[in-house]
XYZ file of C-alpha atoms in Angstrom:
644
model
C -90.770 -32.533 17.429
C -90.074 -36.251 16.955
C -86.464 -37.358 17.328
C -84.703 -39.811 15.048
C -81.366 -40.563 16.669
C -78.650 -42.493 14.843
C -75.924 -43.968 17.053
C -72.907 -44.850 14.908
C -71.082 -47.758 16.535
C -72.344 -50.843 18.365
C -69.795 -51.178 21.166
C -70.210 -50.509 24.871
C -70.595 -46.742 24.424
C -73.010 -47.009 21.494
C -75.172 -49.663 23.140
C -75.172 -47.774 26.463
C -76.123 -44.557 24.675
C -79.010 -46.249 22.875
C -80.147 -47.928 26.096
C -80.157 -44.800 28.271
C -81.697 -42.687 25.507
C -84.573 -45.154 25.402
C -85.016 -44.836 29.200
C -84.850 -41.038 29.267
C -88.001 -39.176 30.281
C -87.823 -37.093 27.098
C -87.984 -40.166 24.856
C -91.398 -41.266 23.583
C -91.595 -44.807 22.095
C -93.542 -44.845 18.837
C -92.832 -41.171 18.258
C -89.057 -41.045 18.679
C -86.711 -43.586 17.106
C -83.196 -44.879 17.852
C -80.992 -46.645 15.309
C -77.651 -48.318 16.003
C -75.623 -48.160 12.799
C -72.802 -50.714 13.006
C -70.504 -51.743 10.159
C -69.893 -55.354 11.299
C -71.888 -56.569 14.322
C -72.686 -55.471 17.869
C -69.666 -55.905 20.193
C -67.440 -57.002 17.314
C -64.422 -54.864 18.249
C -62.798 -53.941 21.576
C -66.105 -54.120 23.453
C -66.328 -57.820 22.619
C -62.672 -58.630 23.178
C -61.670 -56.610 26.244
C -61.136 -57.941 29.743
C -64.071 -56.299 31.501
C -62.249 -55.124 34.630
C -64.150 -52.362 36.479
C -62.674 -49.895 38.962
C -64.590 -47.188 40.780
C -61.744 -45.049 42.148
C -58.617 -45.615 40.038
C -59.086 -42.547 37.874
C -57.640 -39.069 37.516
C -59.661 -35.858 37.941
C -60.675 -35.796 34.256
C -62.656 -39.030 34.551
C -63.143 -39.661 38.290
C -66.785 -38.571 38.353
C -67.537 -40.415 35.116
C -66.037 -43.625 36.540
C -67.912 -43.295 39.822
C -71.209 -42.846 37.988
C -70.489 -45.681 35.544
C -69.479 -48.071 38.313
C -72.791 -47.511 40.096
C -74.663 -47.997 36.815
C -72.880 -51.336 36.266
C -74.198 -52.505 39.631
C -77.671 -51.197 38.801
C -77.692 -52.971 35.421
C -76.526 -56.230 37.004
C -79.331 -56.034 39.569
C -81.917 -55.239 36.873
C -80.982 -57.875 34.297
C -79.338 -60.620 36.396
C -75.827 -59.649 35.372
C -74.319 -62.359 37.572
C -75.683 -65.046 35.251
C -76.045 -63.126 31.998
C -72.627 -61.431 31.761
C -70.707 -62.815 34.756
C -70.772 -59.630 36.810
C -68.999 -60.070 40.150
C -66.896 -58.082 42.634
C -63.205 -59.002 42.457
C -59.895 -58.481 44.230
C -57.160 -56.680 42.301
C -53.470 -57.373 42.927
C -50.206 -55.850 41.782
C -47.463 -58.440 41.239
C -43.791 -57.543 41.094
C -41.652 -60.482 40.079
C -38.358 -61.566 38.628
C -37.235 -64.583 36.676
C -34.080 -65.878 38.333
C -32.720 -68.328 40.888
C -35.225 -70.490 42.736
C -36.563 -68.723 45.825
C -37.935 -71.816 47.527
C -41.396 -72.261 49.005
C -43.159 -68.924 49.412
C -45.367 -68.074 52.364
C -48.891 -68.324 50.943
C -49.913 -65.113 52.720
C -47.557 -63.193 50.426
C -49.677 -64.239 47.463
C -52.714 -62.408 48.918
C -54.996 -65.347 48.133
C -53.781 -65.941 44.560
C -52.635 -69.497 45.367
C -51.928 -70.317 41.731
C -48.930 -67.972 41.424
C -45.499 -69.573 41.046
C -43.417 -69.344 44.224
C -40.308 -68.576 42.193
C -41.733 -65.528 40.467
C -43.233 -63.498 43.326
C -41.104 -60.733 44.821
C -44.000 -58.640 46.086
C -47.771 -58.877 45.870
C -49.837 -55.808 46.812
C -53.591 -55.365 47.116
C -54.724 -52.661 44.659
C -58.475 -52.988 44.978
C -61.135 -54.930 46.835
C -64.900 -55.217 46.688
C -67.009 -53.183 46.541
C -64.780 -50.793 44.517
C -63.501 -53.326 41.948
C -65.528 -55.747 39.849
C -65.599 -57.464 36.458
C -67.919 -58.387 33.599
C -67.745 -60.372 30.380
C -68.143 -57.395 28.016
C -69.603 -58.992 24.887
C -72.635 -60.372 26.730
C -73.175 -57.048 28.534
C -73.047 -55.002 25.319
C -75.481 -57.287 23.506
C -77.889 -57.149 26.458
C -77.852 -53.336 26.436
C -78.442 -53.224 22.674
C -81.331 -55.653 22.981
C -83.055 -53.774 25.799
C -82.625 -50.426 24.061
C -85.219 -51.583 21.498
C -83.134 -49.754 18.872
C -83.160 -50.753 15.218
C -79.787 -52.369 14.492
C -78.610 -51.703 10.943
C -75.462 -53.456 9.725
C -73.940 -50.962 7.299
C -71.194 -48.365 7.095
C -72.025 -44.637 7.187
C -71.170 -42.838 3.966
C -72.662 -39.357 4.154
C -74.901 -37.148 6.258
C -77.410 -34.787 4.679
C -78.459 -31.402 6.089
C -81.455 -29.246 5.240
C -81.375 -25.619 4.115
C -80.973 -24.479 7.720
C -77.940 -26.711 8.213
C -79.776 -29.182 10.441
C -79.168 -32.932 10.182
C -81.808 -34.655 8.051
C -80.483 -38.142 7.239
C -77.558 -40.563 7.163
C -76.701 -42.549 4.066
C -75.074 -45.933 4.684
C -73.767 -48.784 2.556
C -74.366 -52.438 3.365
C -71.741 -55.156 2.897
C -73.572 -56.161 -0.268
C -73.073 -52.663 -1.671
C -76.638 -51.426 -1.290
C -77.264 -47.821 -0.211
C -79.821 -47.073 2.496
C -81.073 -43.728 3.783
C -81.805 -43.379 7.522
C -83.821 -40.400 8.721
C -81.905 -38.513 11.425
C -82.357 -35.451 13.594
C -79.318 -36.247 15.739
C -76.165 -38.320 15.326
C -73.976 -39.767 18.075
C -70.470 -40.890 17.095
C -69.471 -43.901 19.211
C -67.324 -45.824 16.740
C -64.431 -46.479 19.106
C -61.046 -46.240 17.363
C -62.792 -45.586 14.042
C -64.508 -42.450 15.365
C -61.882 -40.123 13.886
C -62.213 -41.689 10.446
C -66.004 -41.589 10.549
C -65.869 -37.925 11.549
C -63.521 -37.068 8.675
C -65.885 -38.789 6.248
C -69.163 -37.342 7.507
C -68.449 -33.988 9.139
C -66.993 -30.634 8.194
C -63.235 -30.183 8.798
C -63.943 -27.968 11.815
C -66.273 -30.579 13.325
C -63.947 -33.484 12.561
C -61.088 -31.665 14.267
C -62.942 -32.066 17.581
C -63.273 -35.841 17.086
C -59.692 -37.003 16.676
C -59.649 -40.619 17.861
C -57.443 -43.412 16.545
C -56.524 -46.897 17.719
C -53.679 -48.926 19.204
C -53.657 -52.694 18.808
C -53.556 -54.958 21.861
C -53.714 -58.751 22.112
C -55.441 -61.207 24.404
C -56.015 -64.901 24.947
C -58.722 -66.711 26.896
C -57.404 -69.907 28.443
C -58.711 -72.691 30.674
C -56.309 -74.446 33.075
C -56.407 -78.225 33.089
C -58.971 -80.040 35.210
C -58.546 -79.670 38.952
C -56.707 -76.355 38.714
C -59.153 -73.773 40.037
C -58.355 -70.073 39.825
C -59.139 -67.544 42.554
C -61.299 -64.433 42.329
C -58.488 -62.061 41.304
C -57.494 -59.627 38.577
C -53.712 -59.380 38.404
C -51.574 -56.480 37.142
C -47.998 -57.657 36.746
C -44.472 -56.437 36.183
C -42.032 -59.314 35.771
C -38.370 -58.779 34.916
C -36.562 -61.351 32.801
C -32.941 -60.310 32.278
C -33.137 -56.927 30.482
C -36.820 -57.324 29.540
C -39.909 -56.441 31.550
C -43.190 -58.269 30.963
C -46.495 -56.700 32.006
C -49.373 -59.044 31.148
C -52.685 -58.585 32.927
C -54.553 -61.696 34.070
C -58.274 -61.600 34.877
C -59.679 -64.804 36.385
C -63.277 -65.285 35.282
C -66.118 -67.008 37.164
C -66.447 -70.103 34.968
C -62.863 -71.272 35.292
C -61.191 -69.341 32.470
C -58.555 -66.603 32.561
C -58.387 -63.598 30.269
C -54.739 -62.626 29.629
C -53.908 -59.425 27.740
C -51.027 -57.170 26.744
C -48.517 -57.232 23.883
C -49.523 -53.919 22.316
C -48.031 -52.752 19.022
C -48.363 -49.954 16.474
C -49.947 -51.761 13.512
C -52.242 -49.336 11.681
C -55.990 -49.424 12.230
C -57.749 -51.417 9.441
C -60.964 -50.352 7.729
C -63.293 -52.170 10.137
C -63.413 -54.711 12.943
C -63.723 -57.702 10.615
C -60.187 -57.041 9.374
C -58.543 -57.057 12.807
C -56.259 -60.087 13.139
C -53.857 -60.948 15.956
C -50.100 -61.255 15.567
C -48.970 -64.873 16.018
C -45.766 -63.749 17.708
C -47.664 -61.476 20.119
C -50.014 -64.320 21.079
C -47.061 -66.665 21.631
C -45.432 -63.991 23.777
C -48.535 -63.689 25.983
C -48.677 -67.446 26.492
C -45.003 -67.608 27.416
C -45.292 -64.701 29.851
C -48.317 -66.201 31.593
C -46.502 -69.547 31.951
C -43.718 -67.760 33.841
C -46.268 -66.401 36.302
C -48.180 -69.628 36.921
C -47.849 -73.316 36.091
C -51.618 -73.245 35.597
C -50.857 -71.682 32.208
C -48.401 -74.301 30.998
C -48.839 -76.542 27.957
C -51.663 -78.482 29.663
C -54.070 -75.524 29.494
C -56.581 -75.229 26.664
C -56.707 -72.040 24.609
C -60.268 -70.976 23.890
C -59.580 -67.700 22.049
C -56.663 -65.859 20.471
C -57.632 -62.314 19.508
C -56.718 -58.666 19.024
C -58.555 -55.378 19.211
C -57.793 -51.662 18.971
C -57.981 -49.399 21.995
C -59.670 -46.068 21.121
C -57.134 -43.322 21.897
C -58.091 -39.653 21.568
C -55.627 -36.917 20.645
C -55.844 -35.617 24.227
C -55.607 -39.113 25.764
C -58.874 -38.399 27.591
C -62.420 -39.351 26.551
C -64.201 -36.977 24.188
C -67.824 -36.757 25.290
C -70.497 -34.231 24.414
C -71.795 -31.950 21.700
C -69.716 -31.356 18.551
C -72.169 -29.070 16.784
C -75.933 -28.752 16.396
C -77.332 -32.286 16.194
C -73.948 -34.049 16.383
C -72.578 -35.667 19.550
C -69.600 -37.837 20.399
C -68.630 -40.412 23.015
C -65.240 -41.969 22.283
C -61.585 -42.216 23.254
C -61.908 -44.146 26.536
C -58.702 -46.154 25.976
C -58.464 -49.107 28.409
C -61.418 -47.847 30.481
C -64.148 -48.192 27.866
C -66.039 -50.976 29.645
C -65.778 -49.266 33.024
C -66.903 -45.859 31.740
C -69.253 -46.914 28.940
C -72.578 -46.819 30.829
C -71.912 -43.371 32.288
C -70.822 -41.805 29.013
C -74.401 -41.068 27.990
C -75.121 -39.369 31.316
C -71.836 -37.648 32.092
C -69.557 -35.154 30.429
C -65.740 -35.062 30.605
C -64.828 -31.575 31.756
C -62.397 -30.964 28.924
C -65.099 -31.207 26.280
C -68.230 -29.486 24.908
C -70.898 -28.289 27.266
C -73.888 -30.481 26.555
C -74.678 -33.963 27.846
C -75.516 -36.599 25.251
C -79.015 -37.781 26.255
C -80.205 -34.527 27.896
C -78.489 -32.581 25.128
C -80.372 -34.427 22.404
C -83.706 -34.649 24.163
C -83.718 -31.402 26.178
C -81.048 -29.142 24.681
C -79.547 -28.705 28.139
C -76.513 -26.457 28.621
C -73.820 -26.632 31.250
C -75.208 -26.157 34.747
C -73.453 -25.870 38.087
C -74.251 -26.696 41.678
C -74.343 -23.245 43.252
C -73.922 -24.677 46.759
C -70.379 -25.752 45.873
C -69.288 -22.344 44.543
C -66.255 -21.001 46.394
C -63.535 -18.439 45.614
C -59.988 -19.603 44.876
C -57.905 -16.509 44.112
C -58.340 -12.810 43.468
C -56.250 -10.977 40.896
C -55.981 -7.468 39.483
C -58.511 -8.206 36.773
C -61.020 -10.560 38.339
C -61.816 -13.531 40.546
C -61.301 -17.262 40.109
C -63.913 -19.567 41.608
C -64.316 -23.299 41.655
C -67.557 -25.227 41.670
C -69.015 -28.568 40.680
C -71.242 -29.377 37.749
C -74.549 -31.183 37.898
C -74.765 -34.476 36.084
C -78.459 -34.977 35.414
C -81.549 -34.138 37.437
C -82.936 -37.582 36.571
C -79.878 -39.313 38.042
C -78.865 -36.896 40.750
C -75.435 -36.055 42.055
C -72.654 -33.830 40.846
C -69.414 -34.389 38.992
C -65.883 -32.998 39.071
C -64.717 -29.479 39.815
C -64.496 -26.756 37.195
C -63.069 -23.233 37.338
C -65.108 -20.079 36.766
C -63.018 -17.077 35.772
C -64.995 -13.872 36.408
C -63.736 -10.571 34.955
C -65.183 -7.119 35.615
C -66.617 -5.698 32.378
C -65.523 -2.131 33.214
C -61.898 -3.180 33.683
C -62.052 -5.257 30.542
C -63.354 -2.330 28.483
C -60.475 -0.137 29.644
C -58.375 -2.309 27.329
C -55.895 -3.443 29.873
C -53.703 -6.232 28.507
C -56.091 -8.792 29.962
C -59.072 -9.221 27.646
C -61.678 -11.817 28.597
C -63.515 -11.647 25.283
C -60.339 -12.224 23.300
C -59.369 -15.074 25.638
C -62.717 -16.781 25.106
C -62.510 -16.390 21.305
C -58.954 -17.756 21.248
C -59.789 -20.751 23.429
C -62.911 -21.477 21.370
C -60.881 -21.806 18.186
C -57.857 -23.668 19.563
C -58.034 -27.448 19.740
C -54.936 -29.110 21.120
C -54.493 -31.659 23.917
C -51.966 -29.386 25.652
C -54.106 -26.230 25.562
C -56.760 -25.602 28.209
C -60.289 -26.068 26.825
C -63.155 -23.599 27.042
C -66.298 -25.258 28.396
C -68.534 -22.229 28.089
C -68.560 -18.434 28.294
C -71.183 -16.079 29.703
C -71.699 -12.320 29.501
C -73.770 -9.933 31.591
C -73.797 -6.164 31.924
C -71.289 -6.412 34.793
C -69.038 -9.453 34.287
C -67.659 -11.898 31.794
C -67.430 -15.504 33.032
C -65.294 -18.217 31.447
C -65.967 -21.834 32.464
C -62.793 -23.909 32.298
C -61.619 -27.327 33.498
C -60.076 -26.955 36.945
C -56.360 -27.743 36.868
C -55.247 -28.086 40.502
C -51.585 -29.020 39.915
C -49.529 -26.195 38.358
C -45.962 -26.828 37.251
C -44.760 -24.274 39.808
C -46.100 -26.537 42.555
C -44.408 -29.602 41.086
C -41.076 -27.783 40.904
C -41.443 -26.699 44.532
C -41.561 -30.268 45.835
C -38.240 -30.912 47.614
C -38.147 -34.544 46.451
C -38.666 -33.655 42.782
C -35.239 -33.687 41.096
C -35.795 -33.647 37.314
C -32.175 -34.535 36.527
C -32.474 -38.006 38.032
C -34.605 -41.050 37.295
C -37.523 -41.577 37.633
C -38.235 -37.838 37.649
C -36.278 -37.305 34.441
C -38.950 -39.245 32.546
C -41.650 -36.997 33.989
C -39.601 -33.895 33.215
C -39.044 -34.893 29.593
C -42.739 -35.587 29.143
C -43.737 -32.216 30.594
C -41.221 -30.326 28.451
C -42.143 -32.197 25.291
C -45.852 -31.472 25.756
C -45.174 -27.816 26.551
C -43.110 -27.512 23.374
C -45.966 -29.085 21.398
C -48.381 -26.507 22.807
C -46.119 -23.567 21.869
C -45.403 -25.032 18.432
C -49.132 -25.382 17.790
C -49.891 -21.806 18.872
C -47.027 -20.344 16.818
C -47.903 -22.225 13.631
C -49.012 -20.152 10.646
C -52.402 -21.866 10.750
C -53.129 -20.788 14.355
C -51.025 -17.611 14.684
C -51.204 -17.010 18.440
C -48.580 -15.954 20.993
C -49.316 -16.625 24.655
C -47.215 -13.748 26.100
C -47.237 -15.107 29.668
C -45.453 -18.468 29.630
C -44.281 -19.377 33.122
C -44.601 -22.368 35.500
C -47.751 -20.963 37.132
C -49.541 -21.009 33.767
C -48.644 -24.629 33.044
C -50.525 -27.462 34.753
C -50.450 -31.248 34.706
C -53.727 -33.145 34.982
C -54.357 -36.527 36.593
C -53.491 -38.359 33.377
C -50.084 -36.671 33.041
C -51.332 -34.391 30.272
C -49.810 -30.889 30.289
C -52.158 -27.921 29.855
C -51.084 -24.373 28.973
C -53.382 -21.983 30.867
C -54.400 -18.317 31.063
C -54.678 -16.710 27.631
C -55.750 -13.361 29.065
C -52.919 -11.428 27.384
C -52.523 -13.633 24.302
C -51.673 -11.992 20.981
C -53.467 -12.996 17.788
C -51.711 -12.356 14.492
C -53.683 -10.974 11.568
C -56.326 -9.287 13.748
C -54.943 -5.763 13.955
C -53.458 -6.249 17.404
C -50.277 -4.462 16.360
C -52.203 -1.345 17.510
C -53.912 -2.884 20.523
C -52.811 -0.145 22.951
C -54.984 3.019 23.121
C -51.865 5.102 22.428
C -50.835 2.908 19.529
C -48.581 -0.110 19.305
C -48.576 -3.213 21.481
C -48.805 -3.685 25.234
C -45.557 -4.332 27.053
C -46.866 -4.308 30.643
C -47.451 -8.045 30.698
C -45.877 -11.413 31.496
C -44.623 -12.544 34.874
C -41.615 -10.399 35.765
C -38.839 -12.963 36.005
C -39.928 -14.581 32.732
C -40.336 -11.332 30.793
C -38.370 -10.838 27.574
C -35.908 -7.883 27.356
C -37.932 -5.962 24.771
C -40.900 -5.893 27.153
C -38.738 -4.683 30.019
C -37.465 -1.808 27.877
C -40.981 -0.699 26.889
C -41.082 -1.693 23.238
C -44.462 -1.249 21.549
C -43.421 -3.127 18.415
C -42.009 -6.609 18.996
C -42.335 -10.197 17.836
C -44.744 -11.756 20.342
C -43.650 -15.267 19.362
C -40.076 -14.400 20.314
C -41.156 -13.215 23.744
C -42.808 -16.611 24.249
C -39.550 -18.361 23.405
C -37.630 -16.205 25.893
C -40.168 -16.990 28.630
C -40.064 -20.668 27.708
C -36.264 -20.659 27.925
C -36.292 -19.100 31.389
C -38.940 -21.624 32.466
C -36.765 -24.514 31.313
C -33.635 -23.198 32.998
C -35.551 -22.878 36.267
C -37.008 -26.333 35.734
C -33.662 -28.112 35.512
C -31.400 -26.290 37.891
C -31.097 -25.032 41.403
C -30.938 -21.479 40.039
C -33.884 -19.202 40.717
C -35.003 -16.159 38.772
C -34.966 -12.699 40.311
C -38.226 -10.866 40.068
C -37.894 -7.511 38.431
C -39.565 -4.146 38.301
C -42.875 -3.907 36.498
C -41.875 -0.473 35.166
C -39.784 -0.196 31.986
C -36.479 1.628 32.047
C -36.801 5.084 30.564
C -33.589 4.815 28.568
C -34.368 2.196 25.969
C -30.843 2.481 24.544
C -29.186 1.243 27.737
C -27.069 -1.815 27.136
C -28.094 -5.208 28.396
C -24.827 -5.572 30.299
C -25.497 -2.280 32.072
C -28.983 -3.462 33.029
C -27.589 -6.691 34.424
C -25.001 -4.851 36.509
C -27.690 -2.586 37.991
C -30.291 -5.302 38.425
C -30.994 -4.269 42.000
C -32.618 -1.117 40.557
C -34.953 -3.137 38.325
C -34.541 -4.323 34.760
C -33.674 -7.676 33.232
C -34.334 -10.913 35.076
C -30.920 -12.202 36.140
C -29.646 -15.168 38.104
C -28.002 -14.962 41.518
C -24.549 -16.308 42.082
C -24.446 -20.086 42.116
C -21.937 -22.891 42.118
C -23.473 -23.970 38.811
C -22.453 -22.157 35.659
C -24.940 -21.295 32.937
C -23.115 -23.725 30.643
C -23.665 -26.574 33.088
C -27.326 -25.677 33.439
C -27.744 -25.629 29.668
C -26.034 -28.992 29.261
C -28.173 -30.447 32.041
C -31.329 -29.151 30.371
C -30.373 -30.575 26.975
C -29.470 -33.921 28.514
C -32.785 -34.181 30.338
C -34.756 -33.348 27.203
C -32.921 -35.704 24.870
C -31.796 -38.592 27.084
């Protein structure tokens, strides 16, 4: 069957997608067709106005494999199409500059500038090498994007998408678009790829069903930049500079990328101005541009009033709701590649070939042209832990047989079917259904689920850093800066996850909230894990136990709510979550530790709580050991850390 693929968006991701689709072995020129549908012009938004800094190994686990692949593709593209001359591709040195505006420091030893001779002596406190060739490089993005679009041989249509049509079977049949002159055009389509950068969320809301659009939540944040040329005779070095300069009570953090032909790209000054309708309406703030110029002049005299300003501009960084790229299959015939934030140019080429592990299970090009599902490298399969109800493995996923290599680690949760059918509290099927219908940046994602006659297998993103491990670090003291900032972020995100689950729209209680089931990924994003005993309201689970009522033999002992300890079969599951959350927070912010408690309920359900506390050595409520800290102090400390 012939493919007619419509790529919505003409930035780095859209142009890369069109290019690599056209090079894929499953694509037949003359039979298959690719269209880039762009509302303004190719590279008119962030892809034409960004700095073009590339880093191979600066990325967290969510995007490390994507960045590594993309970085190699940048080098391959430069070799193929003379990137050195056509889009100024070159390896660069990256520096971190810490500075302070204050009294004159005198002549600085040039070696402390790490080769960036143009830095002001009086500003440099410390200069550190962050990256060197061959792991850091740069490009001029606009020229790169236009080259990719040209060599993709795609039809470029300047119009805005208005509606998609589906046939009687629900399959995509066409895209209707409107030109700037107001004319409607109909583009035949079998597949659609959303690569509209910060406008991706809006396009999804307009074209897709609510359930589909919910998976494509991407918005934008405005950032500013200037391109300047120092006066004649002032030559810049081959450096990209990441700065933090203190001026009284203010900290400036402009980034300065020296380019091959004598210019410097200077960016920063982000703000929260709302995203306009399209790229043609993006205008820079005069005050933000003036601020960038003033900040750069502090860092180097090369950027004083003698320099010439070649461009003053703004663009919107595409930010997803999870703060990680969203890449893969949304539904049958609909794909997405968006939300790369500041790393769009670095990770653009690999987006068509790779898949972020927190997102749907099909690659863009192979998914469209081959219908490929998630596949793993069996040689990397290894066990992690063994529990009462199954095994947890880790393994790596294949990228693409045509490219070779593997990408980041994922977790495979294998549960014995026989145990699952005995209706123990842990239910793999229910966990997979719950994860499939929850979409929140702080909830673990389901990549795929498999069933055989012996086991259920859930494929999940591997989260190697649980909160329990963070809390165990002796140097981690959440009450004090800078750890208090980290602590507040973790707590806030955890509260968002619980609030989302408990909402009337979702109606889910986790029933096992504790530090071991909370993880933090490489981007600082909190993930709530392990929904094996989760409770779903409105599904008849009030009689989930074979003998009637609800399960109470669940939740980690020290975090278990009193009603579970006393064997109640009728309780508010949301309330038990809040109890467990409260115990988690008290452990988080104090030197107190929770006693583990008996897994068996007390036979006398009328026993008083005070009696249970006094006989805690015989099992019962989780209680705290004696400590020099009172509960009141712990509570105040917790509140202060959350709200400060």
